[in-house]
Amino acid sequence: MDLKLSTLLCLTLLFSTILNPALSELCNPKDKKVLLQIKKAFNNPYVLSSWDPETDCCDWYSVTCDSTTNRVNSLTLFSGGLSGQIPTQVGDLPYLETLEFHKQPNLTGPIQPSIAKLKRLKELRLSWTNISGSVPDFLSQLKNLTFLELSFNNLTGSIPSSLSQLPNLDALHLDRNKLTGHIPKSFGEFHGSVPDLYLSHNQLSGNIPTSLAKLDFNRIDFSRNKLEGDASMIFGLNKTTQIVDLSRNLLEFNLSKVEFSKSLISLDLNHNKITGGIPVGLTQVDLQFLNVSYNRLCGQIPVGGKLQSFDSSTYFHNRCLCGAPLPSCK
């Protein structure tokens, strides 16, 4: 081919690409169609004004495409601007790995069942919204989930025991809802990863399942519920648990008999019915935070470790606890 003709063809192709962006668009047309349907379902909000059918959807606000396949793999919609229910079309983005609706106070209705179709999903975050209804059982079908956050919503009902069937889960956030019933016994039977459990600020009741003794949780927050009875199964010398918050429940067990791992850095047991004394073993733990106030503890606070580095508010309002930093024992 003549060199001039070849150059002319190249320039023609270049200018046509510039003039017609569709020729250079990376976004998969099926994904683009679905995203435009989602925008329409939300009544074309201003926050999605960049979702222009004439531009590449891989460049749209809150949308990310895979660098190899160019399929939409992330949809993260933060901070207001959306109203109504989660559109059913979110389930029609088959390559989605991250789906987040966060700080969307006008987002209402139940968790969309079509989300169950997103088999590649690794992170699901629906938080700080006004979605309601139950925590759906179908979430257990998303076997690739590593992070599930449904906190700061209006979810009601019980926690589905099937969530323990998620083999790759690293963190489960169900805190700050209106959940009732018991913590599922199956939460002592997570296979594969042992997730951080955040169940605080709900209306959960009953005993903490003894099955939790079998697992080595890194972080547990069951605070501000109506949990009763023993919680000692959470602890153990050979565990690697770092943070435990069981405050503001109705727990009642003998703290003297509990053995704590040296990995523990934060322990909050305030506002319960815990009896016994502060175990000497806690002097061997490098605690950064401790609160055992408003319980029924008695005896002298052991000397050593970090126990005297906390002020009196850590220990006050117990039956007969004494010794530094509280008044000396008589």
PDB file of N, CA and C in Angstrom, residues 168-210:
ATOM      1  N   ASN A 168     -15.834 -17.457  52.810  1.00  0.00           N
ATOM      2  CA  ASN A 168     -14.720 -16.513  52.669  1.00  0.00           C
ATOM      3  C   ASN A 168     -14.919 -15.220  53.446  1.00  0.00           C
ATOM      4  N   LEU A 169     -15.927 -15.189  54.320  1.00  0.00           N
ATOM      5  CA  LEU A 169     -16.297 -13.960  54.998  1.00  0.00           C
ATOM      6  C   LEU A 169     -15.256 -13.555  56.043  1.00  0.00           C
ATOM      7  N   ASP A 170     -14.754 -12.328  55.918  1.00  0.00           N
ATOM      8  CA  ASP A 170     -13.791 -11.771  56.876  1.00  0.00           C
ATOM      9  C   ASP A 170     -14.448 -10.842  57.887  1.00  0.00           C
ATOM     10  N   ALA A 171     -15.575 -10.235  57.528  1.00  0.00           N
ATOM     11  CA  ALA A 171     -16.245  -9.308  58.440  1.00  0.00           C
ATOM     12  C   ALA A 171     -17.741  -9.304  58.156  1.00  0.00           C
ATOM     13  N   LEU A 172     -18.530  -9.341  59.254  1.00  0.00           N
ATOM     14  CA  LEU A 172     -19.983  -9.290  59.168  1.00  0.00           C
ATOM     15  C   LEU A 172     -20.484  -8.163  60.071  1.00  0.00           C
ATOM     16  N   HIS A 173     -21.061  -7.126  59.452  1.00  0.00           N
ATOM     17  CA  HIS A 173     -21.564  -5.965  60.177  1.00  0.00           C
ATOM     18  C   HIS A 173     -23.090  -5.938  60.075  1.00  0.00           C
ATOM     19  N   LEU A 174     -23.755  -6.255  61.180  1.00  0.00           N
ATOM     20  CA  LEU A 174     -25.211  -6.160  61.246  1.00  0.00           C
ATOM     21  C   LEU A 174     -25.628  -5.180  62.342  1.00  0.00           C
ATOM     22  N   ASP A 175     -24.704  -4.373  62.801  1.00  0.00           N
ATOM     23  CA  ASP A 175     -24.931  -3.487  63.934  1.00  0.00           C
ATOM     24  C   ASP A 175     -25.851  -2.319  63.586  1.00  0.00           C
ATOM     25  N   ARG A 176     -26.458  -1.775  64.645  1.00  0.00           N
ATOM     26  CA  ARG A 176     -27.321  -0.593  64.559  1.00  0.00           C
ATOM     27  C   ARG A 176     -28.493  -0.792  63.609  1.00  0.00           C
ATOM     28  N   ASN A 177     -29.246  -1.843  63.926  1.00  0.00           N
ATOM     29  CA  ASN A 177     -30.518  -2.110  63.276  1.00  0.00           C
ATOM     30  C   ASN A 177     -31.558  -2.350  64.367  1.00  0.00           C
ATOM     31  N   LYS A 178     -32.587  -3.105  64.055  1.00  0.00           N
ATOM     32  CA  LYS A 178     -33.630  -3.443  65.038  1.00  0.00           C
ATOM     33  C   LYS A 178     -33.833  -4.954  65.057  1.00  0.00           C
ATOM     34  N   LEU A 179     -32.729  -5.675  64.988  1.00  0.00           N
ATOM     35  CA  LEU A 179     -32.786  -7.130  64.898  1.00  0.00           C
ATOM     36  C   LEU A 179     -33.151  -7.739  66.250  1.00  0.00           C
ATOM     37  N   THR A 180     -33.907  -8.816  66.210  1.00  0.00           N
ATOM     38  CA  THR A 180     -34.358  -9.500  67.418  1.00  0.00           C
ATOM     39  C   THR A 180     -33.984 -10.983  67.355  1.00  0.00           C
ATOM     40  N   GLY A 181     -34.334 -11.707  68.414  1.00  0.00           N
ATOM     41  CA  GLY A 181     -34.032 -13.135  68.452  1.00  0.00           C
ATOM     42  C   GLY A 181     -32.637 -13.403  68.977  1.00  0.00           C
ATOM     43  N   HIS A 182     -32.179 -14.635  68.799  1.00  0.00           N
ATOM     44  CA  HIS A 182     -30.906 -15.085  69.343  1.00  0.00           C
ATOM     45  C   HIS A 182     -29.783 -14.963  68.310  1.00  0.00           C
ATOM     46  N   ILE A 183     -28.561 -14.931  68.793  1.00  0.00           N
ATOM     47  CA  ILE A 183     -27.400 -15.098  67.905  1.00  0.00           C
ATOM     48  C   ILE A 183     -27.420 -16.550  67.437  1.00  0.00           C
ATOM     49  N   PRO A 184     -27.388 -16.812  66.146  1.00  0.00           N
ATOM     50  CA  PRO A 184     -27.494 -18.203  65.665  1.00  0.00           C
ATOM     51  C   PRO A 184     -26.384 -19.103  66.207  1.00  0.00           C
ATOM     52  N   LYS A 185     -26.757 -20.331  66.583  1.00  0.00           N
ATOM     53  CA  LYS A 185     -25.751 -21.311  67.022  1.00  0.00           C
ATOM     54  C   LYS A 185     -24.745 -21.596  65.912  1.00  0.00           C
ATOM     55  N   SER A 186     -25.200 -21.475  64.679  1.00  0.00           N
ATOM     56  CA  SER A 186     -24.325 -21.755  63.535  1.00  0.00           C
ATOM     57  C   SER A 186     -23.146 -20.799  63.453  1.00  0.00           C
ATOM     58  N   PHE A 187     -23.201 -19.666  64.188  1.00  0.00           N
ATOM     59  CA  PHE A 187     -22.096 -18.716  64.149  1.00  0.00           C
ATOM     60  C   PHE A 187     -20.848 -19.273  64.841  1.00  0.00           C
ATOM     61  N   GLY A 188     -20.962 -20.424  65.420  1.00  0.00           N
ATOM     62  CA  GLY A 188     -19.794 -21.128  65.930  1.00  0.00           C
ATOM     63  C   GLY A 188     -19.274 -22.150  64.949  1.00  0.00           C
ATOM     64  N   GLU A 189     -19.811 -22.112  63.731  1.00  0.00           N
ATOM     65  CA  GLU A 189     -19.471 -23.135  62.731  1.00  0.00           C
ATOM     66  C   GLU A 189     -19.109 -22.519  61.388  1.00  0.00           C
ATOM     67  N   PHE A 190     -18.560 -21.308  61.404  1.00  0.00           N
ATOM     68  CA  PHE A 190     -18.089 -20.726  60.146  1.00  0.00           C
ATOM     69  C   PHE A 190     -16.976 -21.611  59.588  1.00  0.00           C
ATOM     70  N   HIS A 191     -17.051 -21.889  58.303  1.00  0.00           N
ATOM     71  CA  HIS A 191     -16.040 -22.723  57.652  1.00  0.00           C
ATOM     72  C   HIS A 191     -15.107 -21.823  56.847  1.00  0.00           C
ATOM     73  N   GLY A 192     -13.818 -22.081  56.923  1.00  0.00           N
ATOM     74  CA  GLY A 192     -12.857 -21.228  56.225  1.00  0.00           C
ATOM     75  C   GLY A 192     -12.508 -20.052  57.108  1.00  0.00           C
ATOM     76  N   SER A 193     -12.824 -18.852  56.660  1.00  0.00           N
ATOM     77  CA  SER A 193     -12.523 -17.651  57.430  1.00  0.00           C
ATOM     78  C   SER A 193     -13.419 -17.560  58.667  1.00  0.00           C
ATOM     79  N   VAL A 194     -12.863 -16.985  59.737  1.00  0.00           N
ATOM     80  CA  VAL A 194     -13.651 -16.673  60.931  1.00  0.00           C
ATOM     81  C   VAL A 194     -13.857 -15.158  60.929  1.00  0.00           C
ATOM     82  N   PRO A 195     -15.067 -14.680  60.660  1.00  0.00           N
ATOM     83  CA  PRO A 195     -15.252 -13.238  60.452  1.00  0.00           C
ATOM     84  C   PRO A 195     -15.278 -12.444  61.752  1.00  0.00           C
ATOM     85  N   ASP A 196     -14.902 -11.180  61.658  1.00  0.00           N
ATOM     86  CA  ASP A 196     -15.175 -10.237  62.735  1.00  0.00           C
ATOM     87  C   ASP A 196     -16.689 -10.071  62.804  1.00  0.00           C
ATOM     88  N   LEU A 197     -17.246 -10.126  64.022  1.00  0.00           N
ATOM     89  CA  LEU A 197     -18.693 -10.059  64.198  1.00  0.00           C
ATOM     90  C   LEU A 197     -19.097  -8.760  64.875  1.00  0.00           C
ATOM     91  N   TYR A 198     -19.895  -7.955  64.178  1.00  0.00           N
ATOM     92  CA  TYR A 198     -20.407  -6.706  64.718  1.00  0.00           C
ATOM     93  C   TYR A 198     -21.936  -6.790  64.742  1.00  0.00           C
ATOM     94  N   LEU A 199     -22.481  -7.026  65.946  1.00  0.00           N
ATOM     95  CA  LEU A 199     -23.927  -7.202  66.106  1.00  0.00           C
ATOM     96  C   LEU A 199     -24.511  -6.190  67.086  1.00  0.00           C
ATOM     97  N   SER A 200     -23.780  -5.149  67.400  1.00  0.00           N
ATOM     98  CA  SER A 200     -24.174  -4.219  68.459  1.00  0.00           C
ATOM     99  C   SER A 200     -25.386  -3.370  68.089  1.00  0.00           C
ATOM    100  N   HIS A 201     -25.967  -2.731  69.137  1.00  0.00           N
ATOM    101  CA  HIS A 201     -27.071  -1.789  68.957  1.00  0.00           C
ATOM    102  C   HIS A 201     -28.247  -2.429  68.226  1.00  0.00           C
ATOM    103  N   ASN A 202     -28.654  -3.594  68.710  1.00  0.00           N
ATOM    104  CA  ASN A 202     -29.857  -4.255  68.231  1.00  0.00           C
ATOM    105  C   ASN A 202     -30.706  -4.630  69.448  1.00  0.00           C
ATOM    106  N   GLN A 203     -31.606  -5.582  69.275  1.00  0.00           N
ATOM    107  CA  GLN A 203     -32.445  -6.052  70.381  1.00  0.00           C
ATOM    108  C   GLN A 203     -32.316  -7.564  70.513  1.00  0.00           C
ATOM    109  N   LEU A 204     -31.092  -8.058  70.309  1.00  0.00           N
ATOM    110  CA  LEU A 204     -30.843  -9.495  70.398  1.00  0.00           C
ATOM    111  C   LEU A 204     -30.953  -9.952  71.843  1.00  0.00           C
ATOM    112  N   SER A 205     -31.450 -11.162  72.040  1.00  0.00           N
ATOM    113  CA  SER A 205     -31.696 -11.659  73.388  1.00  0.00           C
ATOM    114  C   SER A 205     -31.208 -13.101  73.520  1.00  0.00           C
ATOM    115  N   GLY A 206     -31.380 -13.651  74.725  1.00  0.00           N
ATOM    116  CA  GLY A 206     -30.967 -15.030  74.968  1.00  0.00           C
ATOM    117  C   GLY A 206     -29.486 -15.135  75.268  1.00  0.00           C
ATOM    118  N   ASN A 207     -29.014 -16.362  75.351  1.00  0.00           N
ATOM    119  CA  ASN A 207     -27.614 -16.627  75.667  1.00  0.00           C
ATOM    120  C   ASN A 207     -26.738 -16.555  74.421  1.00  0.00           C
ATOM    121  N   ILE A 208     -25.491 -16.199  74.633  1.00  0.00           N
ATOM    122  CA  ILE A 208     -24.500 -16.296  73.557  1.00  0.00           C
ATOM    123  C   ILE A 208     -24.255 -17.787  73.319  1.00  0.00           C
ATOM    124  N   PRO A 209     -24.336 -18.259  72.091  1.00  0.00           N
ATOM    125  CA  PRO A 209     -24.189 -19.706  71.838  1.00  0.00           C
ATOM    126  C   PRO A 209     -22.840 -20.246  72.321  1.00  0.00           C
ATOM    127  N   THR A 210     -22.877 -21.393  73.006  1.00  0.00           N
ATOM    128  CA  THR A 210     -21.630 -22.022  73.472  1.00  0.00           C
ATOM    129  C   THR A 210     -20.772 -22.470  72.299  1.00  0.00           C
TER     130      THR A 210
END
